[in-house]
Amino acid sequence: MIEVKNISKSFNDQKVLKNIDVIFEPGKISMVIGKSGSGKTVLLKSVIGLHMPDEGEIFFDRREFTKAKIKFKREIRQEIGMVFQGGALFTSSTVEDNIRFPLDLFTKMTKAEKQKRVDFCLERVNIKDAHKLFPAEISGGMQKRVSIARAIVLNPKYLFCDEPNSGLDPQTAILIDRLIREITIEYNTTTVVNTHDMNSVMEIADNIYFIHKGENWWNGGRDDIFYSDNVELNEFVFASELYKKIKIAVK
Amino acid sequence: MKLFTVIGQYLVLMGNVFTKPVRRTIFFKRVVDEIEQIGVDSLWIVSIVSVFMGAVLTLQVAINFEAPYIPKYLIGLSARDTMILEFSSTIICLILAGKVGSNIASEIGTMRITEQIDALEIMGVNSASYLILPKIIAALVTFPLLNILSIILGILGGYFVAVLTDVVTVYDYLFGLNYVFVPFYVTYSLIKICFFSVIITSVSSFHGYFTYGGALEVGKSSTRAVVYSIILILLFNLILTQILLT
Ligand SMILES: Nc1ncnc2c1ncn2[C@@H]1O[C@H](COP(=O)(O)OP(=O)(O)O)[C@@H](O)[C@H]1O
Ligand SMILES: [Mg+2]
């Protein structure tokens, strides 16, 4: 469980996050939604310490993280898997080496054990025959999957995904969403996903946090969205004709 | 005021860089990779530039020393000392600042904007140390060797001039090379290049590491890396010469 208490963050006088309070539960997918530029990425990066919040506290299973020493932060980070928006694969290493990297650094596995684990993770995200390719040589969807494989290689307790299906076609996007769902249930990870894609939300969200202008504007479950009369939420969710029709149908 | 902030930022970064590596085997592999990228890949440019500069230096000195009362061996001597004192350390490093420095800044800058550095951090890796320390060490290992190579090739370039033209005889040139040789000049040159190695790699890494934005900013960081490296090399050249030679 991750508890985020009263987090604020500014960049040169621009208040990006304003007193955010959220709780991310294990075995569940918490989705942070909001317009581009609303502060989703900054929230995620503040939670894992890539940005230092100006105020507030964050607890990873009751362990205070924000003010902890960097050495302790690094220990907790080894329990975190993160899928970055662009994949953030190491461009100078092969697919296989990208995934092996955390194993090389933090485990005492033998070469064979590592290979087995790498193969398992790649299998898990449905990648075959790409072990020796470089990130530039595979498609965007595959890069995302490799990125997920790398994120889960050390059996993380916490999984963060920043717009995991941005730039993917709808079918591939759904595959990625389902993969995240399966992994969350299988390993009981505390999963946090940033997105502005409503399909994704409807597909896999357990808890939804709508961020508006840096504030935690609305929380709820998947179905609550249809019955909320929060103006900004409605504007965001029912922007498209399709969702407008769905709303009418639901009602 | 901004200058002090930048220096402070640089020092904090270096504090993170000089920490104990996570795994010795991985660290060793990183150093070997960097030695190849930073050192071995610079062999050609250093070699070509040194041979030609040695040749041209010898020609020019020979032409300027036409007067009969100036002993001809001074040509070999001055070619030798110019290479050792200034060319093979300072000028070579100005060239390496352009080649290696821009390379380092754009590599690290790209890693920054594509979130690869964040990815390292989130794995619990000290990204500064992991990325930068091997580069500094690789430069400290290879640049002094490039310095020696440059001295030898420069002198060889002069030798070719002695052989192929009649501005100076081979005998005079070789005599000059051996005339009052000051071994400390080589030490001085090596000390300088060690400082320059650290300047080029750390300053360029610094500019890459603190890149924000997109491809355009990576280009800007890369240019800044070269400019600042060159200015610092020239400044330290002056300081070190003052300290070591006077
Ligand atoms: N490192 C930074 N420095 C300055 N401003 C930033 C930085 N990162 C994000 N911002 C600003 O914070 C706001 C929220 O950005 P972000 O969290 O990336 O939005 P999104 O919800 O699309 O992920 C934007 O206005 C952005 O310009
Ligand atoms: Mg974002």
Short mmCIF file of C-alpha atoms and ligand atoms in Angstrom, two decimals:
data_model
loop_
_atom_site.label_atom_id
_atom_site.label_comp_id
_atom_site.label_asym_id
_atom_site.label_seq_id
_atom_site.Cartn_x
_atom_site.Cartn_y
_atom_site.Cartn_z
CA MET A 1 0.00 0.00 0.00
CA ILE A 2 1.25 3.46 -0.86
CA GLU A 3 -0.04 6.42 1.11
CA VAL A 4 0.44 9.84 -0.41
CA LYS A 5 -0.20 12.56 2.12
CA ASN A 6 -0.62 16.19 1.20
CA ILE A 7 1.89 16.34 -1.63
CA SER A 8 2.57 19.67 -3.32
CA LYS A 9 5.06 20.46 -6.01
CA SER A 10 5.94 23.65 -7.88
CA PHE A 11 8.27 24.37 -10.75
CA ASN A 12 9.44 27.99 -10.81
CA ASP A 13 6.31 29.51 -9.25
CA GLN A 14 3.99 27.24 -11.24
CA LYS A 15 2.07 25.08 -8.75
CA VAL A 16 1.80 21.75 -10.54
CA LEU A 17 0.51 19.62 -7.64
CA LYS A 18 -1.69 21.02 -4.88
CA ASN A 19 -2.08 19.09 -1.64
CA ILE A 20 -2.68 15.68 -3.16
CA ASP A 21 -3.92 12.90 -0.85
CA VAL A 22 -4.28 9.43 -2.30
CA ILE A 23 -3.94 5.80 -1.27
CA PHE A 24 -2.86 3.13 -3.72
CA GLU A 25 -3.89 -0.35 -2.65
CA PRO A 26 -2.14 -3.68 -3.32
CA GLY A 27 -3.64 -6.04 -5.89
CA LYS A 28 -5.58 -3.15 -7.37
CA ILE A 29 -5.02 -0.87 -10.32
CA SER A 30 -5.24 2.77 -9.35
CA MET A 31 -5.62 4.98 -12.36
CA VAL A 32 -4.61 8.60 -12.38
CA ILE A 33 -6.49 10.35 -15.15
CA GLY A 34 -6.52 13.90 -16.40
CA LYS A 35 -5.80 16.14 -19.33
CA SER A 36 -2.31 16.46 -20.77
CA GLY A 37 -0.37 18.84 -18.57
CA SER A 38 -2.62 18.29 -15.55
CA GLY A 39 0.29 16.91 -13.52
CA LYS A 40 -0.04 13.13 -13.80
CA THR A 41 3.58 12.48 -14.62
CA VAL A 42 4.78 14.90 -11.99
CA LEU A 43 2.60 13.11 -9.42
CA LEU A 44 4.00 9.73 -10.37
CA LYS A 45 7.58 10.97 -10.36
CA SER A 46 7.05 12.70 -7.03
CA VAL A 47 5.72 9.49 -5.51
CA ILE A 48 8.83 7.55 -6.51
CA GLY A 49 11.19 10.38 -5.68
CA LEU A 50 12.33 11.43 -9.14
CA HIS A 51 10.93 14.82 -8.18
CA MET A 52 11.32 16.07 -4.64
CA PRO A 53 7.90 17.26 -3.39
CA ASP A 54 7.86 20.69 -1.76
CA GLU A 55 5.71 19.37 1.07
CA GLY A 56 3.92 16.22 2.14
CA GLU A 57 4.83 12.66 2.93
CA ILE A 58 4.75 9.35 1.12
CA PHE A 59 4.69 5.94 2.78
CA PHE A 60 5.50 2.68 1.04
CA ASP A 61 3.91 0.09 3.32
CA ARG A 62 4.34 2.40 6.28
CA ARG A 63 7.96 3.21 5.40
CA GLU A 64 8.45 6.96 5.06
CA PHE A 65 10.03 7.61 1.68
CA THR A 66 10.15 11.32 0.88
CA LYS A 67 12.56 12.39 3.55
CA ALA A 68 14.47 9.10 3.69
CA LYS A 69 18.20 8.92 2.92
CA ILE A 70 19.08 8.22 -0.71
CA LYS A 71 20.51 4.83 0.29
CA PHE A 72 17.19 3.78 1.81
CA LYS A 73 15.32 5.21 -1.17
CA ARG A 74 17.41 3.04 -3.47
CA GLU A 75 16.48 -0.01 -1.42
CA ILE A 76 12.78 0.74 -1.75
CA ARG A 77 13.22 1.51 -5.43
CA GLN A 78 14.45 -2.01 -6.00
CA GLU A 79 10.89 -3.03 -5.09
CA ILE A 80 9.48 -0.66 -7.71
CA GLY A 81 8.93 -1.45 -11.36
CA MET A 82 8.27 1.43 -13.68
CA VAL A 83 7.09 1.60 -17.27
CA PHE A 84 7.96 5.02 -18.67
CA GLN A 85 5.90 6.86 -21.23
CA GLY A 86 8.44 6.38 -23.99
CA GLY A 87 9.56 2.98 -22.75
CA ALA A 88 12.94 4.31 -21.66
CA LEU A 89 14.71 1.18 -22.80
CA PHE A 90 18.49 1.42 -22.85
CA THR A 91 19.11 2.10 -26.51
CA SER A 92 22.64 0.72 -26.51
CA SER A 93 21.62 -2.69 -25.12
CA THR A 94 19.68 -5.55 -26.69
CA VAL A 95 16.15 -6.41 -25.53
CA GLU A 96 17.57 -9.28 -23.52
CA ASP A 97 20.29 -7.18 -21.88
CA ASN A 98 17.75 -4.52 -20.96
CA ILE A 99 15.85 -7.06 -18.91
CA ARG A 100 18.93 -8.76 -17.53
CA PHE A 101 20.33 -5.47 -16.30
CA PRO A 102 18.48 -5.32 -12.93
CA LEU A 103 19.36 -8.97 -12.34
CA ASP A 104 23.05 -8.27 -12.96
CA LEU A 105 22.93 -5.40 -10.53
CA PHE A 106 20.89 -6.71 -7.67
CA THR A 107 20.83 -10.50 -7.62
CA LYS A 108 23.37 -13.22 -7.07
CA MET A 109 21.81 -15.46 -9.72
CA THR A 110 24.01 -17.60 -11.95
CA LYS A 111 24.15 -16.89 -15.66
CA ALA A 112 21.74 -19.73 -16.40
CA GLU A 113 19.26 -18.60 -13.75
CA LYS A 114 19.31 -15.08 -15.14
CA GLN A 115 18.72 -16.33 -18.66
CA LYS A 116 15.79 -18.38 -17.42
CA ARG A 117 14.28 -15.38 -15.69
CA VAL A 118 14.80 -13.16 -18.75
CA ASP A 119 13.16 -15.77 -20.99
CA PHE A 120 10.29 -16.12 -18.55
CA CYS A 121 9.61 -12.38 -18.42
CA LEU A 122 9.78 -12.00 -22.18
CA GLU A 123 7.47 -14.99 -22.57
CA ARG A 124 5.15 -13.38 -20.04
CA VAL A 125 4.75 -10.30 -22.23
CA ASN A 126 4.44 -12.43 -25.36
CA ILE A 127 7.74 -11.61 -26.96
CA LYS A 128 9.49 -14.26 -28.95
CA ASP A 129 12.42 -13.99 -31.36
CA ALA A 130 13.36 -10.47 -30.32
CA HIS A 131 15.91 -11.30 -27.63
CA LYS A 132 18.91 -10.11 -29.57
CA LEU A 133 17.35 -7.08 -31.23
CA PHE A 134 17.95 -3.50 -30.16
CA PRO A 135 15.05 -1.28 -29.01
CA ALA A 136 15.23 0.77 -32.22
CA GLU A 137 14.63 -2.40 -34.21
CA ILE A 138 11.27 -3.30 -32.67
CA SER A 139 7.82 -1.71 -32.87
CA GLY A 140 6.41 0.72 -30.31
CA GLY A 141 4.06 -1.89 -28.92
CA MET A 142 6.91 -4.32 -28.47
CA GLN A 143 9.03 -1.66 -26.80
CA LYS A 144 6.24 -1.11 -24.27
CA ARG A 145 6.03 -4.83 -23.61
CA VAL A 146 9.79 -5.13 -23.20
CA SER A 147 9.57 -2.20 -20.83
CA ILE A 148 6.93 -4.07 -18.83
CA ALA A 149 9.09 -7.17 -18.82
CA ARG A 150 11.98 -5.14 -17.45
CA ALA A 151 9.72 -3.60 -14.82
CA ILE A 152 8.60 -6.98 -13.49
CA VAL A 153 11.91 -8.82 -13.66
CA LEU A 154 12.68 -8.33 -9.97
CA ASN A 155 9.13 -9.19 -8.85
CA PRO A 156 8.22 -5.65 -7.83
CA LYS A 157 5.76 -4.92 -5.05
CA TYR A 158 4.87 -1.64 -6.72
CA LEU A 159 4.29 -1.13 -10.43
CA PHE A 160 4.03 2.32 -12.00
CA CYS A 161 3.03 2.89 -15.59
CA ASP A 162 3.07 6.31 -17.22
CA GLU A 163 0.64 6.29 -20.14
CA PRO A 164 1.51 2.70 -21.02
CA ASN A 165 -0.56 2.66 -24.19
CA SER A 166 0.00 6.14 -25.56
CA GLY A 167 0.95 5.96 -29.21
CA LEU A 168 -0.37 2.42 -29.65
CA ASP A 169 -3.23 1.25 -31.83
CA PRO A 170 -6.42 0.32 -29.90
CA GLN A 171 -5.90 -3.42 -30.16
CA THR A 172 -2.32 -3.35 -28.95
CA ALA A 173 -3.38 -0.91 -26.25
CA ILE A 174 -5.93 -3.38 -24.92
CA LEU A 175 -3.32 -6.14 -24.86
CA ILE A 176 -1.03 -3.95 -22.79
CA ASP A 177 -3.90 -3.03 -20.45
CA ARG A 178 -4.81 -6.67 -19.90
CA LEU A 179 -1.19 -7.55 -19.30
CA ILE A 180 -1.00 -4.92 -16.57
CA ARG A 181 -4.21 -6.26 -15.06
CA GLU A 182 -2.97 -9.86 -15.08
CA ILE A 183 0.35 -8.94 -13.54
CA THR A 184 -1.35 -6.93 -10.82
CA ILE A 185 -3.56 -9.82 -9.81
CA GLU A 186 -0.91 -12.50 -10.23
CA TYR A 187 1.72 -10.79 -8.09
CA ASN A 188 -0.59 -8.67 -5.95
CA THR A 189 1.32 -5.54 -6.93
CA THR A 190 0.26 -2.08 -5.96
CA THR A 191 -0.24 -0.75 -9.46
CA VAL A 192 -0.54 2.88 -10.44
CA VAL A 193 -1.31 3.78 -14.04
CA ASN A 194 -1.37 7.25 -15.57
CA THR A 195 -3.59 7.68 -18.57
CA HIS A 196 -5.86 9.99 -20.49
CA ASP A 197 -7.31 7.07 -22.42
CA MET A 198 -10.88 6.32 -21.30
CA ASN A 199 -10.85 2.91 -22.97
CA SER A 200 -8.05 1.94 -20.66
CA VAL A 201 -9.94 3.24 -17.66
CA MET A 202 -13.03 1.26 -18.55
CA GLU A 203 -10.93 -1.81 -19.21
CA ILE A 204 -8.87 -2.11 -16.06
CA ALA A 205 -9.32 0.66 -13.47
CA ASP A 206 -10.20 -0.36 -9.91
CA ASN A 207 -9.84 3.09 -8.39
CA ILE A 208 -9.82 6.29 -10.35
CA TYR A 209 -8.21 9.56 -9.36
CA PHE A 210 -9.09 12.47 -11.59
CA ILE A 211 -6.44 15.16 -11.44
CA HIS A 212 -7.55 18.61 -12.53
CA LYS A 213 -5.14 21.53 -12.56
CA GLY A 214 -2.91 19.74 -10.08
CA GLU A 215 -5.69 18.94 -7.65
CA ASN A 216 -7.18 15.60 -6.72
CA TRP A 217 -10.55 16.59 -8.16
CA TRP A 218 -12.60 13.41 -8.03
CA ASN A 219 -12.18 9.79 -6.84
CA GLY A 220 -14.30 6.75 -7.50
CA GLY A 221 -14.76 3.43 -9.21
CA ARG A 222 -15.34 2.66 -12.85
CA ASP A 223 -19.13 2.76 -12.67
CA ASP A 224 -19.29 5.84 -10.48
CA ILE A 225 -18.05 7.87 -13.45
CA PHE A 226 -21.40 7.56 -15.20
CA TYR A 227 -23.35 8.91 -12.26
CA SER A 228 -21.09 11.71 -11.15
CA ASP A 229 -22.17 15.27 -11.75
CA ASN A 230 -18.69 16.69 -11.36
CA VAL A 231 -18.53 19.16 -14.24
CA GLU A 232 -14.83 18.91 -15.04
CA LEU A 233 -14.88 15.13 -14.81
CA ASN A 234 -17.81 14.97 -17.20
CA GLU A 235 -16.09 17.31 -19.61
CA PHE A 236 -13.01 15.12 -19.55
CA VAL A 237 -14.64 11.70 -19.71
CA PHE A 238 -17.45 12.46 -22.09
CA ALA A 239 -15.48 14.53 -24.54
CA SER A 240 -16.01 12.06 -27.34
CA GLU A 241 -19.31 11.36 -29.08
CA LEU A 242 -18.89 7.68 -28.31
CA TYR A 243 -18.75 8.20 -24.57
CA LYS A 244 -21.59 10.69 -24.69
CA LYS A 245 -23.74 7.98 -26.27
CA ILE A 246 -22.60 5.41 -23.75
CA LYS A 247 -23.57 7.72 -20.94
CA ILE A 248 -27.05 8.17 -22.34
CA ALA A 249 -27.36 4.43 -22.81
CA VAL A 250 -26.26 3.73 -19.24
CA LYS A 251 -28.75 6.19 -17.88
CA MET B 1 25.28 34.61 -9.07
CA LYS B 2 24.24 32.04 -11.67
CA LEU B 3 27.88 30.98 -12.02
CA PHE B 4 27.98 29.95 -8.36
CA THR B 5 24.76 27.94 -8.71
CA VAL B 6 26.24 26.09 -11.69
CA ILE B 7 29.50 25.40 -9.87
CA GLY B 8 27.51 24.18 -6.88
CA GLN B 9 25.41 21.91 -9.09
CA TYR B 10 28.58 20.59 -10.72
CA LEU B 11 30.19 19.83 -7.37
CA VAL B 12 27.08 18.05 -6.07
CA LEU B 13 27.01 15.95 -9.23
CA MET B 14 30.68 15.07 -8.82
CA GLY B 15 29.94 14.10 -5.23
CA ASN B 16 27.45 11.59 -6.58
CA VAL B 17 29.84 10.43 -9.28
CA PHE B 18 32.70 9.56 -6.97
CA THR B 19 30.96 6.90 -4.93
CA LYS B 20 31.53 3.19 -4.66
CA PRO B 21 30.16 1.33 -7.71
CA VAL B 22 27.40 -1.24 -7.16
CA ARG B 23 29.01 -4.26 -8.77
CA ARG B 24 32.68 -4.43 -9.59
CA THR B 25 32.24 -6.68 -12.62
CA ILE B 26 29.65 -4.39 -14.19
CA PHE B 27 31.74 -1.35 -13.42
CA PHE B 28 34.79 -2.95 -15.02
CA LYS B 29 32.82 -3.75 -18.15
CA ARG B 30 31.56 -0.17 -18.31
CA VAL B 31 35.13 1.16 -18.07
CA VAL B 32 36.29 -1.12 -20.88
CA ASP B 33 33.39 0.03 -23.08
CA GLU B 34 34.23 3.65 -22.41
CA ILE B 35 37.92 3.13 -23.06
CA GLU B 36 36.93 1.93 -26.49
CA GLN B 37 34.51 4.79 -27.13
CA ILE B 38 36.57 7.58 -25.66
CA GLY B 39 40.13 6.42 -26.25
CA VAL B 40 40.37 3.91 -29.05
CA ASP B 41 37.93 5.77 -31.27
CA SER B 42 40.07 8.90 -30.93
CA LEU B 43 43.27 7.18 -32.12
CA TRP B 44 42.81 8.15 -35.75
CA ILE B 45 42.10 11.81 -35.32
CA VAL B 46 44.94 12.22 -32.82
CA SER B 47 47.37 10.36 -35.07
CA ILE B 48 46.54 12.26 -38.23
CA VAL B 49 46.56 15.66 -36.60
CA SER B 50 49.84 14.96 -34.80
CA VAL B 51 51.78 13.78 -37.84
CA PHE B 52 50.68 16.76 -39.90
CA MET B 53 51.26 19.30 -37.16
CA GLY B 54 54.72 17.88 -36.46
CA ALA B 55 55.56 18.16 -40.14
CA VAL B 56 54.23 21.69 -40.52
CA LEU B 57 55.90 22.87 -37.31
CA THR B 58 59.23 21.59 -38.55
CA LEU B 59 58.78 23.23 -41.93
CA GLN B 60 57.81 26.58 -40.46
CA VAL B 61 60.57 26.64 -37.90
CA ALA B 62 63.09 25.65 -40.55
CA ILE B 63 61.94 28.46 -42.83
CA ASN B 64 62.09 31.01 -40.01
CA PHE B 65 65.57 29.84 -38.95
CA GLU B 66 67.08 30.45 -42.41
CA ALA B 67 69.79 32.78 -41.06
CA PRO B 68 73.19 31.03 -41.19
CA TYR B 69 74.19 31.91 -37.61
CA ILE B 70 71.22 29.98 -36.13
CA PRO B 71 72.29 26.38 -35.57
CA LYS B 72 70.12 23.94 -37.56
CA TYR B 73 69.66 21.52 -34.67
CA LEU B 74 67.33 24.07 -33.07
CA ILE B 75 64.73 22.96 -35.62
CA GLY B 76 64.52 19.41 -34.18
CA LEU B 77 64.68 20.77 -30.66
CA SER B 78 61.86 23.22 -31.13
CA ALA B 79 59.67 20.68 -32.94
CA ARG B 80 60.21 18.31 -30.02
CA ASP B 81 59.55 20.84 -27.28
CA THR B 82 56.52 22.40 -28.96
CA MET B 83 54.94 18.99 -29.34
CA ILE B 84 55.66 18.01 -25.74
CA LEU B 85 54.89 21.30 -24.05
CA GLU B 86 51.83 22.48 -25.83
CA PHE B 87 50.62 20.64 -28.85
CA SER B 88 50.23 17.05 -27.65
CA SER B 89 48.52 18.10 -24.46
CA THR B 90 46.60 21.33 -24.91
CA ILE B 91 45.83 21.38 -28.62
CA ILE B 92 45.03 17.67 -28.72
CA CYS B 93 42.65 18.18 -25.80
CA LEU B 94 40.94 21.07 -27.54
CA ILE B 95 40.32 18.68 -30.42
CA LEU B 96 39.19 15.92 -28.07
CA ALA B 97 36.85 18.37 -26.34
CA GLY B 98 35.14 18.75 -29.69
CA LYS B 99 35.03 15.06 -30.48
CA VAL B 100 34.66 13.31 -27.14
CA GLY B 101 32.96 16.14 -25.26
CA SER B 102 30.10 16.63 -27.70
CA ASN B 103 29.70 12.87 -27.92
CA ILE B 104 29.39 12.47 -24.16
CA ALA B 105 26.99 15.39 -23.75
CA SER B 106 24.65 14.22 -26.48
CA GLU B 107 24.74 10.61 -25.27
CA ILE B 108 23.88 11.50 -21.69
CA GLY B 109 21.50 14.28 -22.76
CA THR B 110 19.57 11.84 -24.93
CA MET B 111 19.41 9.39 -22.06
CA ARG B 112 18.01 12.18 -19.91
CA ILE B 113 15.25 13.31 -22.26
CA THR B 114 14.21 9.73 -23.11
CA GLU B 115 13.93 8.99 -19.37
CA GLN B 116 16.68 6.36 -19.46
CA ILE B 117 18.35 8.14 -16.55
CA ASP B 118 15.07 8.08 -14.62
CA ALA B 119 14.83 4.38 -15.44
CA LEU B 120 18.28 3.82 -13.92
CA GLU B 121 17.41 5.82 -10.83
CA ILE B 122 14.16 3.97 -10.32
CA MET B 123 16.00 0.67 -10.45
CA GLY B 124 17.97 1.91 -7.50
CA VAL B 125 21.09 2.71 -9.50
CA ASN B 126 23.16 5.82 -8.85
CA SER B 127 22.89 7.04 -12.44
CA ALA B 128 25.54 9.74 -12.08
CA SER B 129 28.16 7.31 -10.90
CA TYR B 130 27.10 4.53 -13.25
CA LEU B 131 27.24 6.72 -16.33
CA ILE B 132 29.94 9.26 -15.60
CA LEU B 133 32.62 7.62 -13.46
CA PRO B 134 33.61 5.07 -16.14
CA LYS B 135 33.99 7.92 -18.62
CA ILE B 136 36.30 9.88 -16.35
CA ILE B 137 38.41 6.83 -15.61
CA ALA B 138 38.54 5.82 -19.27
CA ALA B 139 39.79 9.29 -20.20
CA LEU B 140 42.35 9.27 -17.39
CA VAL B 141 43.68 5.95 -18.70
CA THR B 142 43.66 6.69 -22.42
CA PHE B 143 44.38 10.39 -22.81
CA PRO B 144 47.92 10.20 -21.36
CA LEU B 145 48.61 7.37 -23.80
CA LEU B 146 47.23 9.48 -26.62
CA ASN B 147 49.50 12.27 -25.38
CA ILE B 148 52.62 10.07 -25.69
CA LEU B 149 51.45 8.78 -29.05
CA SER B 150 50.91 12.33 -30.27
CA ILE B 151 54.40 13.39 -29.18
CA ILE B 152 55.99 10.44 -30.98
CA LEU B 153 53.95 10.92 -34.15
CA GLY B 154 54.55 14.67 -34.19
CA ILE B 155 58.28 14.15 -33.98
CA LEU B 156 57.96 11.51 -36.68
CA GLY B 157 56.10 14.04 -38.86
CA GLY B 158 59.06 16.37 -38.50
CA TYR B 159 61.38 13.51 -39.37
CA PHE B 160 59.49 12.93 -42.62
CA VAL B 161 60.07 16.59 -43.47
CA ALA B 162 63.78 16.16 -42.79
CA VAL B 163 63.89 13.09 -45.01
CA LEU B 164 61.71 14.36 -47.84
CA THR B 165 62.78 18.02 -48.11
CA ASP B 166 66.07 19.85 -47.80
CA VAL B 167 65.07 22.48 -45.23
CA VAL B 168 66.92 20.48 -42.60
CA THR B 169 69.16 17.43 -42.77
CA VAL B 170 68.19 14.23 -41.00
CA TYR B 171 71.40 14.48 -39.00
CA ASP B 172 70.60 17.99 -37.75
CA TYR B 173 67.02 17.07 -36.97
CA LEU B 174 67.99 14.01 -34.94
CA PHE B 175 70.76 15.90 -33.19
CA GLY B 176 68.22 18.56 -32.22
CA LEU B 177 65.83 15.95 -30.90
CA ASN B 178 68.49 14.75 -28.47
CA TYR B 179 69.81 18.17 -27.57
CA VAL B 180 69.20 19.24 -23.93
CA PHE B 181 66.20 17.07 -23.40
CA VAL B 182 64.26 18.02 -20.25
CA PRO B 183 62.40 14.92 -19.01
CA PHE B 184 60.23 17.08 -16.75
CA TYR B 185 58.57 18.56 -19.83
CA VAL B 186 56.99 15.16 -20.46
CA THR B 187 55.84 14.94 -16.86
CA TYR B 188 54.40 18.43 -17.18
CA SER B 189 52.56 17.42 -20.33
CA LEU B 190 51.16 14.30 -18.68
CA ILE B 191 50.02 16.21 -15.62
CA LYS B 192 48.24 18.69 -17.84
CA ILE B 193 46.49 16.05 -19.87
CA CYS B 194 45.26 14.31 -16.71
CA PHE B 195 43.57 17.53 -15.64
CA PHE B 196 42.16 18.05 -19.12
CA SER B 197 40.81 14.47 -19.21
CA VAL B 198 38.78 15.13 -16.10
CA ILE B 199 37.64 18.52 -17.39
CA ILE B 200 36.43 17.21 -20.75
CA THR B 201 34.60 14.15 -19.40
CA SER B 202 33.09 15.69 -16.28
CA VAL B 203 32.06 19.03 -17.79
CA SER B 204 30.50 17.34 -20.81
CA SER B 205 28.72 14.80 -18.64
CA PHE B 206 27.43 17.63 -16.48
CA HIS B 207 25.91 19.44 -19.44
CA GLY B 208 24.36 16.24 -20.73
CA TYR B 209 23.03 15.21 -17.34
CA PHE B 210 21.19 18.47 -16.83
CA THR B 211 19.45 18.58 -20.20
CA TYR B 212 15.72 19.24 -20.16
CA GLY B 213 13.40 19.34 -23.13
CA GLY B 214 13.90 17.68 -26.48
CA ALA B 215 16.37 17.04 -29.27
CA LEU B 216 17.04 20.75 -29.68
CA GLU B 217 18.17 21.04 -26.06
CA VAL B 218 20.45 18.02 -26.49
CA GLY B 219 22.16 19.89 -29.32
CA LYS B 220 22.53 22.98 -27.17
CA SER B 221 23.96 20.97 -24.27
CA SER B 222 26.42 19.42 -26.63
CA THR B 223 27.62 22.80 -27.86
CA ARG B 224 27.83 24.15 -24.31
CA ALA B 225 29.84 21.10 -23.28
CA VAL B 226 32.46 21.83 -25.94
CA VAL B 227 32.61 25.56 -25.27
CA TYR B 228 32.94 25.21 -21.49
CA SER B 229 35.48 22.40 -21.81
CA ILE B 230 37.63 24.52 -24.10
CA ILE B 231 37.48 27.57 -21.86
CA LEU B 232 38.37 25.51 -18.79
CA ILE B 233 41.21 23.76 -20.60
CA LEU B 234 42.70 27.10 -21.62
CA LEU B 235 42.30 28.45 -18.10
CA PHE B 236 43.86 25.42 -16.44
CA ASN B 237 46.62 25.39 -19.03
CA LEU B 238 47.59 28.85 -17.87
CA ILE B 239 47.32 28.00 -14.17
CA LEU B 240 49.21 24.71 -14.42
CA THR B 241 51.95 26.22 -16.53
CA GLN B 242 52.37 29.00 -14.00
CA ILE B 243 52.60 26.46 -11.18
CA LEU B 244 54.72 23.79 -12.86
CA LEU B 245 57.11 25.64 -15.16
CA THR B 246 57.89 28.96 -13.50
N1 LIG C 1 10.91 19.28 -14.86
C1 LIG C 1 9.96 20.22 -15.02
N2 LIG C 1 10.28 21.52 -14.94
C2 LIG C 1 9.34 22.48 -15.10
N3 LIG C 1 8.05 22.24 -15.33
C3 LIG C 1 7.65 20.96 -15.42
C4 LIG C 1 8.59 19.88 -15.28
N4 LIG C 1 7.92 18.71 -15.42
C5 LIG C 1 6.63 19.05 -15.64
N5 LIG C 1 6.46 20.39 -15.64
C6 LIG C 1 5.18 21.10 -15.84
O1 LIG C 1 4.20 20.51 -15.01
C7 LIG C 1 2.96 20.44 -15.64
C8 LIG C 1 2.39 19.04 -15.58
O2 LIG C 1 3.16 18.19 -16.40
P1 LIG C 1 2.95 16.63 -16.48
O3 LIG C 1 2.88 16.04 -15.13
O4 LIG C 1 4.01 16.10 -17.37
O5 LIG C 1 1.55 16.51 -17.20
P2 LIG C 1 0.81 15.18 -17.64
O6 LIG C 1 -0.45 15.15 -16.85
O7 LIG C 1 0.53 15.35 -19.11
O8 LIG C 1 1.70 14.02 -17.38
C9 LIG C 1 3.17 20.94 -17.06
O9 LIG C 1 2.68 22.26 -17.13
C10 LIG C 1 4.66 20.91 -17.25
O10 LIG C 1 5.06 21.96 -18.08
MG MG C 2 2.62 12.68 -18.64
#
